[in-house]
Amino acid sequence: MFDGLKDKLSGFRKDVEESADVEEEPAEGDETTPDESAPDETTASDGVDAGGDAGAAATETEAGADATEEPAESDAGDDEPSTFQRAKAFATGRIIIEEEDLEEPLWNLEMALLESDVEMSVAEQILDTVREKMLGESRKQVETTGELVESALHDALLDVIAVGQFDFEERIAAADKPVTIVFTGVNGVGKTTSIAKLSEWLADRGYTSVLANGDTYRAGANEQIAEHADRLDRELISHDQGGDPAAVIYDGVEYAQANDVDVVLGDTAGRLHTSDDLMAQLEKIDRVVDPDMTLFVDEAVAGQDAVNRAKEFNDAAEIDGAILTKADADSSGGAAISVAYVTGKPILFLGTGQGYDDLTLFDPEELVASLLDEE
């Protein structure tokens, strides 16, 4: 899952290491230390080749003085050592990351994030955090450059992924029953299947649930959700096609109250934010039912489209969190990285397969650790 993004983040770490050039081995032609060379200089001055030209010796002395003043040109030839190398050479056991060490790697990282469908403002925030945490930092040499980069990336990714995160199960446990959850999103992204999966997830934790089909206009919607209800042995509340969606979900709440059911899971018609009629329906549901949570559902593989839709839905009718389906098929990871930051509302679940058990509670720390291959 998200292997493409994982490879790109690994590439950034390698870019910084190569740019900083933290190799411990001495440069070619400079394999002896000053202490090792001192006896050789003494031997030469003590009379080896005593008949040599005194003027030549003086010339050699002057050349040595020049080399002391300009070690970069003398030692490295045409290759100017980086600021990082100079800092490492003189900082006695510490290293310093400078702007020039990060300029190209950060540019490559930005391009990699955008290619992975990470939203522009999210990519910029990640870059700003990495830059802030690394530039001018002085760290002990026992902490490698790779570890330094990994730490900065960990913090930068977590900052954007964990926005608004809350404990979903704890909120269910603490809320007055029944808890009413309404699902929104466009057609064909797995919204109804996600409702069935969440019903099973709740059952595994001891909570009962009833399904309510507020998708009253789409042909076949009742049959689709009824099939899930039958397979899971759940009660389904539905009206005839063309009925009032708010009335259906309200009936679901009344059924739950009368039968001590813990959670009402209400489906709604797949809608676009540009559909005034459908958005008016959602507003009526909010007004009549007053749900405890509204969850936005979209496909992780939709990438930037999913991010844009999440923002638009949240702007039109405020959501409390998101479920991303088909996360197991997504190599880019752009939606998973971006949705929470763009909307200010967390990703709560990832759909990871076709089975009813293939719904994973979203954990930002686990995702970041996976992206960075942390133990």
C-alpha angles and dihedrals in degrees: 000000000000090000093151093057090043090057092049093052090049088051091056091054091052091047092055093047091051093045093048092043099205096176111149095209116103118251119264111276093023101077097130126073123231090254091054093049096049097079091051091055090049092051091052092052092046094070111283101150088007091175091064123122112276089210091058090052090052090050090052090050092052091048090052091053091051091050090053091053095048109029094157095063094039098047103034104034110204094349110092109211116241124252086247092058092048092049091048092049095053105028095082103229100346136091131213127205113217133194094256091056091059104034099090097032091052091050090051090048092052091051090047093052093048091048087054090057094253107158114255098244090047092051090049091051091051091050092047092052094047091048093047093049096046110033113098091357115151113207134171113263090239085073103073124220088248091056091047091052092046092052092051093047091048092055094042094051094043091051092061101033098049097052111139093356117168137172104265096193092047090053091051091049094049098044125095111258134282097045110202118211121183121198124213136179142104125300120278101023097108100266097142092043090050089055090055091047092050090050089056092044089054092047090054087059096047101263124130121217142187125208121225120192109217090163091097101153105053114091110241095017093118091049092049097052092038089059090055091046091052094049092049095038092237129148114251124205113201141152132208118286111282095030126137110280093207090054092052094052091043088055088051090055091049091049091051092049092050094046102038093246114166104213137027114206110198123195120205134194115279104256144175121224087240092063104094094189094052093045089050088055091053091049089051091051089052091050098044101035102025093206120213091226138013113202125197116215126200140143119272088214089062087076113177092011090059091049092050093047092049090055093046094049091047091050092049100041116003115247127205099209146333141248117207115204127201091029089147089063096047118099097169101059093199096133093046090051096044113033099078094046094047096047100029086230124107133247103242104180141016122211106221106174148349100280126092089244092055096098117108125197106239115244115184093199092053092048093050091047089051094048091051096039090237118172 
